Amino acid sequence: MWLLSSSCTAVPREGLFLVSATVESTPVPNDDDAADDPAIWVNTSNPKDSRILGTDKRGGLQILDLNGQELEYLPLGKVNNVDLRSNPYENDNTLIVATRREPSQLILLSLDHSSSDVDSLQHFDLQLETPYGVCAAVIDAKLYAIVNDKDGTFHQYFIDRERQLSLVRSWKTETQPEGCVVDDENEVIYLGEEESAIWSLDAAPTEKPLLQLFARVGSGKLVADIEGISLYQTKEQTLLIASSQGSSSYSVFNTADSSFVGAFSIVENKMGLKIDGTSDTDGIAVSSQTLPGFEGGLFVAQDGENTVATKNGSMNENQNFKFVPWQAISRALGL
């Protein structure tokens, strides 16, 4: 079956459905393997002024608009992953957490709801050798940041109203993790152990951190490495999307029963925009809020090999992020 739209040709290819990006971002300023993890901030008052944050792990943090244009670049150093939550202590801003390597730190930033400006607030030194992935959560009106290390160590931190950081619990996976995401409403953390599985555990800091298997690498559903993880949440359902890096695709699961919904790849948009597809994706982010140009929500994926068309074929540019309307993905997967 063929389903056509301006952003999607949903034709199964080796079990994968194909969609295309309608927007791509300004490449990060650093070359080689630099772009990594995005986060989406929805401006509920003025959706057109929503922002995409994208890490450049060789130099800092990009602030992008919905057209993919870089509005600002914050030279924060080797920033690996980023996440955000509306400030549970104040109503006029969103708090952003990001991991930085060399030195080992958690960076706290704020995004002002009226101006959309991003400001750095504080840098916390961490007792982790190589801070890698990070995910934010608001549980019982308190802000938490879950940070992992390449050696498998996870630290869950409480950030209080006075911006003080305290470690509330820790645990460890057997091998290297990175991506993680929290379902705040149901108080569940989902985390990816890159070569083996996605796990879930209770997000409440008072609970013992017992890992439960959610999905395992293999059977064509997930191909190592498991990289970025994000949640598409509506009143009806919560879907978990994982970057299946080994197959340059994205696997979708229903969190209600861990069932596999399907998988898709992002391929070249040939309908005048000439936006290349994605490969070897690290971080991803998704929102279920309809935004200008993104009906049904927005999916953002890092592209490990960003190419542009030339008269003589194509050439590589620095890595960037691709933006896909969720409607294209939902049509492809029959959601």
Coordinates of C-alpha atoms in Angstrom, one line a residue:
M1 CA 0.0 0.0 0.0
W2 CA 1.2 3.5 -0.9
L3 CA 0.4 6.5 1.3
L4 CA 1.6 9.8 -0.1
S5 CA 2.0 13.2 1.5
S6 CA 4.3 16.1 1.2
S7 CA 6.5 14.5 3.8
C8 CA 5.9 10.8 3.6
T9 CA 6.1 7.9 1.2
A10 CA 5.1 5.1 3.6
V11 CA 6.2 2.0 1.8
P12 CA 7.6 -1.0 3.8
R13 CA 11.2 -1.7 3.0
E14 CA 12.6 -4.8 4.8
G15 CA 10.0 -4.2 7.5
L16 CA 10.6 -0.5 7.7
F17 CA 8.2 2.3 6.7
L18 CA 9.7 5.3 5.1
V19 CA 9.0 9.0 6.0
S20 CA 10.8 12.2 5.1
A21 CA 11.8 15.3 6.9
T22 CA 10.2 18.6 5.9
V23 CA 12.8 20.8 7.8
E24 CA 16.5 20.3 8.5
S25 CA 18.5 22.4 11.0
T26 CA 21.6 24.6 10.6
P27 CA 24.6 22.2 10.9
V28 CA 26.5 22.4 14.2
P29 CA 29.7 24.4 13.9
N30 CA 32.0 21.5 14.7
D31 CA 32.8 18.8 12.3
D32 CA 33.1 15.0 12.6
D33 CA 30.8 13.3 15.2
A34 CA 29.5 16.4 16.9
A35 CA 25.7 16.8 16.9
D36 CA 24.0 14.4 19.4
D37 CA 20.8 15.0 21.3
P38 CA 17.7 17.3 20.8
A39 CA 15.0 18.5 23.1
I40 CA 11.7 20.2 22.1
W41 CA 10.2 23.2 24.0
V42 CA 6.6 24.0 23.0
N43 CA 5.6 27.6 23.5
T44 CA 1.9 27.1 24.4
S45 CA 1.1 30.8 24.1
N46 CA 2.9 31.3 20.7
P47 CA 3.5 27.9 19.1
K48 CA 5.5 29.5 16.2
D49 CA 8.1 30.7 18.8
S50 CA 8.7 27.1 20.1
R51 CA 12.4 26.1 20.3
I52 CA 14.5 23.0 19.5
L53 CA 17.7 22.6 21.6
G54 CA 20.4 20.5 20.0
T55 CA 23.7 19.5 21.6
D56 CA 27.1 19.8 19.9
K57 CA 29.2 17.5 22.0
R58 CA 32.4 19.2 20.6
G59 CA 31.4 22.7 21.7
G60 CA 28.0 23.7 23.1
L61 CA 24.2 23.9 22.7
Q62 CA 22.3 25.1 19.6
I63 CA 19.0 27.0 20.0
L64 CA 16.9 26.5 16.9
D65 CA 13.5 27.7 15.6
L66 CA 10.9 25.6 13.9
N67 CA 12.5 26.4 10.5
G68 CA 15.7 24.8 11.8
Q69 CA 17.5 28.1 11.8
E70 CA 20.1 28.6 14.5
L71 CA 19.0 31.6 16.7
E72 CA 21.8 31.3 19.2
Y73 CA 24.8 29.1 20.1
L74 CA 25.8 28.7 23.7
P75 CA 29.5 27.7 23.9
L76 CA 29.1 25.5 27.0
G77 CA 31.8 22.9 26.1
K78 CA 31.4 19.2 25.4
V79 CA 27.6 19.0 26.0
N80 CA 26.4 15.5 25.3
N81 CA 22.7 15.1 26.1
V82 CA 19.9 17.6 27.0
D83 CA 16.3 17.4 28.5
L84 CA 13.8 19.9 29.9
R85 CA 10.8 20.3 32.1
S86 CA 8.5 23.2 33.0
N87 CA 9.8 24.7 36.2
P88 CA 7.7 23.1 39.1
Y89 CA 8.7 25.9 41.4
E90 CA 7.9 28.9 39.2
N91 CA 5.4 29.4 36.3
D92 CA 7.3 31.6 34.0
N93 CA 10.2 29.4 32.8
T94 CA 11.3 26.0 31.8
L95 CA 14.4 24.3 33.3
I96 CA 16.9 22.6 31.1
V97 CA 19.5 20.0 32.2
A98 CA 22.5 19.0 30.1
T99 CA 25.5 16.7 30.7
R100 CA 29.0 18.0 30.1
R101 CA 32.2 16.0 29.8
E102 CA 35.6 17.5 30.7
P103 CA 34.9 18.7 33.3
S104 CA 32.3 16.2 34.6
Q105 CA 29.2 18.4 35.2
L106 CA 25.5 18.8 35.1
I107 CA 24.5 22.2 33.6
L108 CA 21.2 23.8 34.6
L109 CA 19.7 26.4 32.3
S110 CA 16.4 28.3 32.1
L111 CA 14.2 29.2 29.2
D112 CA 12.0 32.3 29.7
H113 CA 8.4 31.7 28.6
S114 CA 7.8 35.3 27.5
S115 CA 11.0 36.0 25.6
S116 CA 12.1 32.4 24.7
D117 CA 15.6 33.4 25.9
V118 CA 17.9 30.7 27.3
D119 CA 20.2 31.5 30.1
S120 CA 22.8 29.3 32.0
L121 CA 22.0 29.2 35.7
Q122 CA 24.5 26.8 37.3
H123 CA 27.1 24.1 36.8
F124 CA 27.2 21.2 39.2
D125 CA 30.3 19.1 39.6
L126 CA 29.5 15.3 39.4
Q127 CA 31.1 12.2 40.8
L128 CA 30.9 10.5 37.5
E129 CA 33.9 10.0 35.2
T130 CA 32.1 10.5 31.9
P131 CA 28.6 12.0 32.2
Y132 CA 26.7 10.8 29.1
G133 CA 22.9 10.6 28.9
V134 CA 20.5 12.7 31.0
C135 CA 16.7 12.8 31.4
A136 CA 14.6 15.2 33.5
A137 CA 11.5 14.5 35.5
V138 CA 9.0 16.2 37.7
I139 CA 7.7 13.9 40.4
D140 CA 5.4 15.2 43.2
A141 CA 6.2 18.8 42.1
K142 CA 9.9 18.3 42.5
L143 CA 12.6 18.4 39.7
Y144 CA 14.9 15.5 39.1
A145 CA 17.7 14.8 36.7
I146 CA 18.8 11.2 36.0
V147 CA 22.4 11.1 34.7
N148 CA 24.3 8.1 33.4
D149 CA 28.0 7.3 32.9
K150 CA 29.6 5.2 30.2
D151 CA 30.4 2.6 32.8
G152 CA 26.7 2.0 33.4
T153 CA 26.3 4.0 36.6
F154 CA 23.1 6.0 37.0
H155 CA 22.7 8.8 39.5
Q156 CA 19.2 10.3 40.2
Y157 CA 19.5 13.9 41.6
F158 CA 17.0 16.1 43.2
I159 CA 17.2 19.8 42.3
D160 CA 15.4 22.0 44.8
R161 CA 13.9 25.4 44.6
E162 CA 17.2 27.0 45.7
R163 CA 18.9 25.2 42.8
Q164 CA 20.8 22.8 45.2
L165 CA 21.7 19.4 43.8
S166 CA 21.5 16.3 46.0
L167 CA 21.9 12.6 45.1
V168 CA 18.9 10.6 46.0
R169 CA 19.7 7.1 44.6
S170 CA 21.9 5.2 42.2
W171 CA 22.0 2.0 40.2
K172 CA 24.0 0.4 37.4
T173 CA 23.6 -1.5 34.1
E174 CA 26.0 -4.2 33.1
T175 CA 27.2 -2.4 29.9
Q176 CA 27.2 1.2 28.5
P177 CA 23.8 3.1 28.5
E178 CA 22.9 6.5 27.1
G179 CA 19.3 7.3 26.2
C180 CA 16.7 7.7 28.9
V181 CA 13.3 9.3 29.3
V182 CA 10.8 9.7 32.1
D183 CA 7.0 9.3 32.0
D184 CA 6.2 11.8 34.8
E185 CA 2.5 11.0 35.1
N186 CA 3.1 7.3 35.6
E187 CA 6.4 7.7 37.3
V188 CA 8.4 5.4 35.1
I189 CA 12.0 5.7 33.8
Y190 CA 12.9 4.1 30.5
L191 CA 16.6 3.7 29.8
G192 CA 18.6 2.2 27.0
E193 CA 21.5 -0.2 27.5
E194 CA 23.1 0.4 24.1
E195 CA 24.0 -3.2 23.1
S196 CA 21.3 -5.2 24.8
A197 CA 17.9 -3.8 25.9
I198 CA 15.5 -1.1 27.0
W199 CA 14.7 -1.3 30.7
S200 CA 12.0 0.4 32.8
L201 CA 12.0 1.2 36.5
D202 CA 10.0 3.2 39.1
A203 CA 10.9 6.9 39.0
A204 CA 10.0 7.6 42.6
P205 CA 13.3 8.3 44.5
T206 CA 12.1 6.4 47.5
E207 CA 11.7 3.1 45.6
K208 CA 14.4 0.5 45.1
P209 CA 15.7 0.8 41.5
L210 CA 14.7 -2.6 40.1
L211 CA 15.2 -2.9 36.3
Q212 CA 12.4 -4.5 34.4
L213 CA 13.0 -5.7 30.8
F214 CA 11.0 -3.6 28.3
A215 CA 12.4 -4.6 24.9
R216 CA 15.5 -6.5 23.9
V217 CA 17.9 -6.1 21.0
G218 CA 17.2 -8.7 18.3
S219 CA 14.3 -10.1 16.2
G220 CA 14.6 -7.1 13.9
K221 CA 12.8 -4.8 16.3
L222 CA 15.9 -3.2 17.8
V223 CA 19.4 -3.2 16.3
A224 CA 22.3 -2.2 18.5
D225 CA 23.2 0.4 19.4
I226 CA 20.1 1.7 21.2
E227 CA 20.7 5.4 21.3
G228 CA 18.0 8.1 21.9
I229 CA 14.7 7.3 23.6
S230 CA 11.6 9.6 23.6
L231 CA 7.9 9.4 24.5
Y232 CA 5.0 10.4 22.3
Q233 CA 2.2 11.0 24.8
T234 CA -1.5 11.7 24.3
K235 CA -4.6 11.1 26.5
E236 CA -5.2 7.8 24.6
Q237 CA -1.7 6.3 24.7
T238 CA 2.0 6.6 25.3
L239 CA 4.4 5.4 22.7
L240 CA 8.1 4.9 23.2
I241 CA 10.4 5.6 20.2
A242 CA 14.0 4.4 20.2
S243 CA 16.8 5.1 17.8
S244 CA 17.9 1.7 16.5
Q245 CA 21.2 2.9 15.3
G246 CA 22.4 -0.3 13.7
S247 CA 19.6 -0.2 11.2
S248 CA 19.4 3.6 10.9
S249 CA 15.7 3.4 11.9
Y250 CA 13.3 4.2 14.8
S251 CA 11.4 1.5 16.7
V252 CA 8.0 2.3 18.2
F253 CA 6.5 0.5 21.2
N254 CA 3.3 0.9 23.2
T255 CA 4.2 1.4 26.8
A256 CA 0.9 -0.1 28.0
D257 CA 2.1 -3.6 27.2
S258 CA 5.6 -3.2 25.7
S259 CA 4.1 -4.3 22.3
F260 CA 6.1 -3.5 19.1
V261 CA 4.1 -1.1 16.9
G262 CA 6.5 -0.8 14.0
A263 CA 9.6 0.9 12.8
F264 CA 10.4 3.6 10.3
S265 CA 13.4 5.2 8.6
I266 CA 13.8 8.8 7.5
V267 CA 14.7 9.0 3.8
E268 CA 15.4 11.8 1.3
N269 CA 12.6 14.2 0.7
K270 CA 12.5 14.4 -3.1
M271 CA 9.5 16.7 -3.4
G272 CA 11.4 19.9 -4.0
L273 CA 13.0 20.3 -0.6
K274 CA 15.9 18.0 -1.3
I275 CA 16.4 17.2 2.4
D276 CA 18.5 14.1 2.9
G277 CA 17.5 11.2 5.1
T278 CA 19.1 10.2 8.4
S279 CA 21.6 7.5 9.3
D280 CA 23.4 6.4 12.5
T281 CA 21.1 8.6 14.6
D282 CA 22.1 9.3 18.2
G283 CA 19.5 11.4 20.0
I284 CA 15.9 11.9 19.2
A285 CA 13.0 13.9 20.7
V286 CA 9.2 14.0 20.0
S287 CA 6.3 16.2 21.0
S288 CA 2.6 15.4 20.6
Q289 CA 1.7 19.1 20.3
T290 CA 0.6 20.3 16.9
L291 CA 3.0 23.1 15.8
P292 CA 3.1 25.3 12.7
G293 CA 4.0 22.9 9.9
F294 CA 3.9 19.9 12.1
E295 CA 0.4 18.4 12.4
G296 CA 0.0 16.0 15.2
G297 CA 3.3 16.8 16.7
L298 CA 7.0 16.9 15.8
F299 CA 9.7 14.3 15.7
V300 CA 13.4 15.4 15.7
A301 CA 16.3 13.2 14.9
Q302 CA 20.1 13.7 14.8
D303 CA 21.6 12.9 11.5
G304 CA 25.0 11.1 11.6
E305 CA 25.8 11.8 8.0
N306 CA 24.4 15.1 6.7
T307 CA 24.6 15.4 2.9
V308 CA 23.7 18.1 0.4
A309 CA 23.0 17.8 -3.3
T310 CA 25.5 19.4 -5.7
K311 CA 25.9 19.5 -9.5
N312 CA 28.4 16.7 -9.3
G313 CA 26.4 14.5 -6.8
S314 CA 26.5 15.2 -3.1
M315 CA 28.8 16.4 -0.4
N316 CA 29.0 16.0 3.3
E317 CA 28.3 18.9 5.7
N318 CA 28.6 19.0 9.5
Q319 CA 26.0 16.9 11.3
N320 CA 22.5 18.4 11.9
F321 CA 18.9 17.5 13.0
K322 CA 16.0 16.6 10.8
F323 CA 12.3 17.6 11.7
V324 CA 9.5 15.2 10.7
P325 CA 5.7 15.9 11.1
W326 CA 4.3 13.3 13.4
Q327 CA 1.3 12.9 11.1
A328 CA 3.6 11.4 8.5
I329 CA 4.8 8.8 11.0
S330 CA 1.3 8.0 12.3
R331 CA 0.0 7.5 8.8
A332 CA 2.9 5.2 7.9
L333 CA 2.5 3.1 11.0
G334 CA -1.3 3.1 10.7
L335 CA -1.8 4.7 14.1

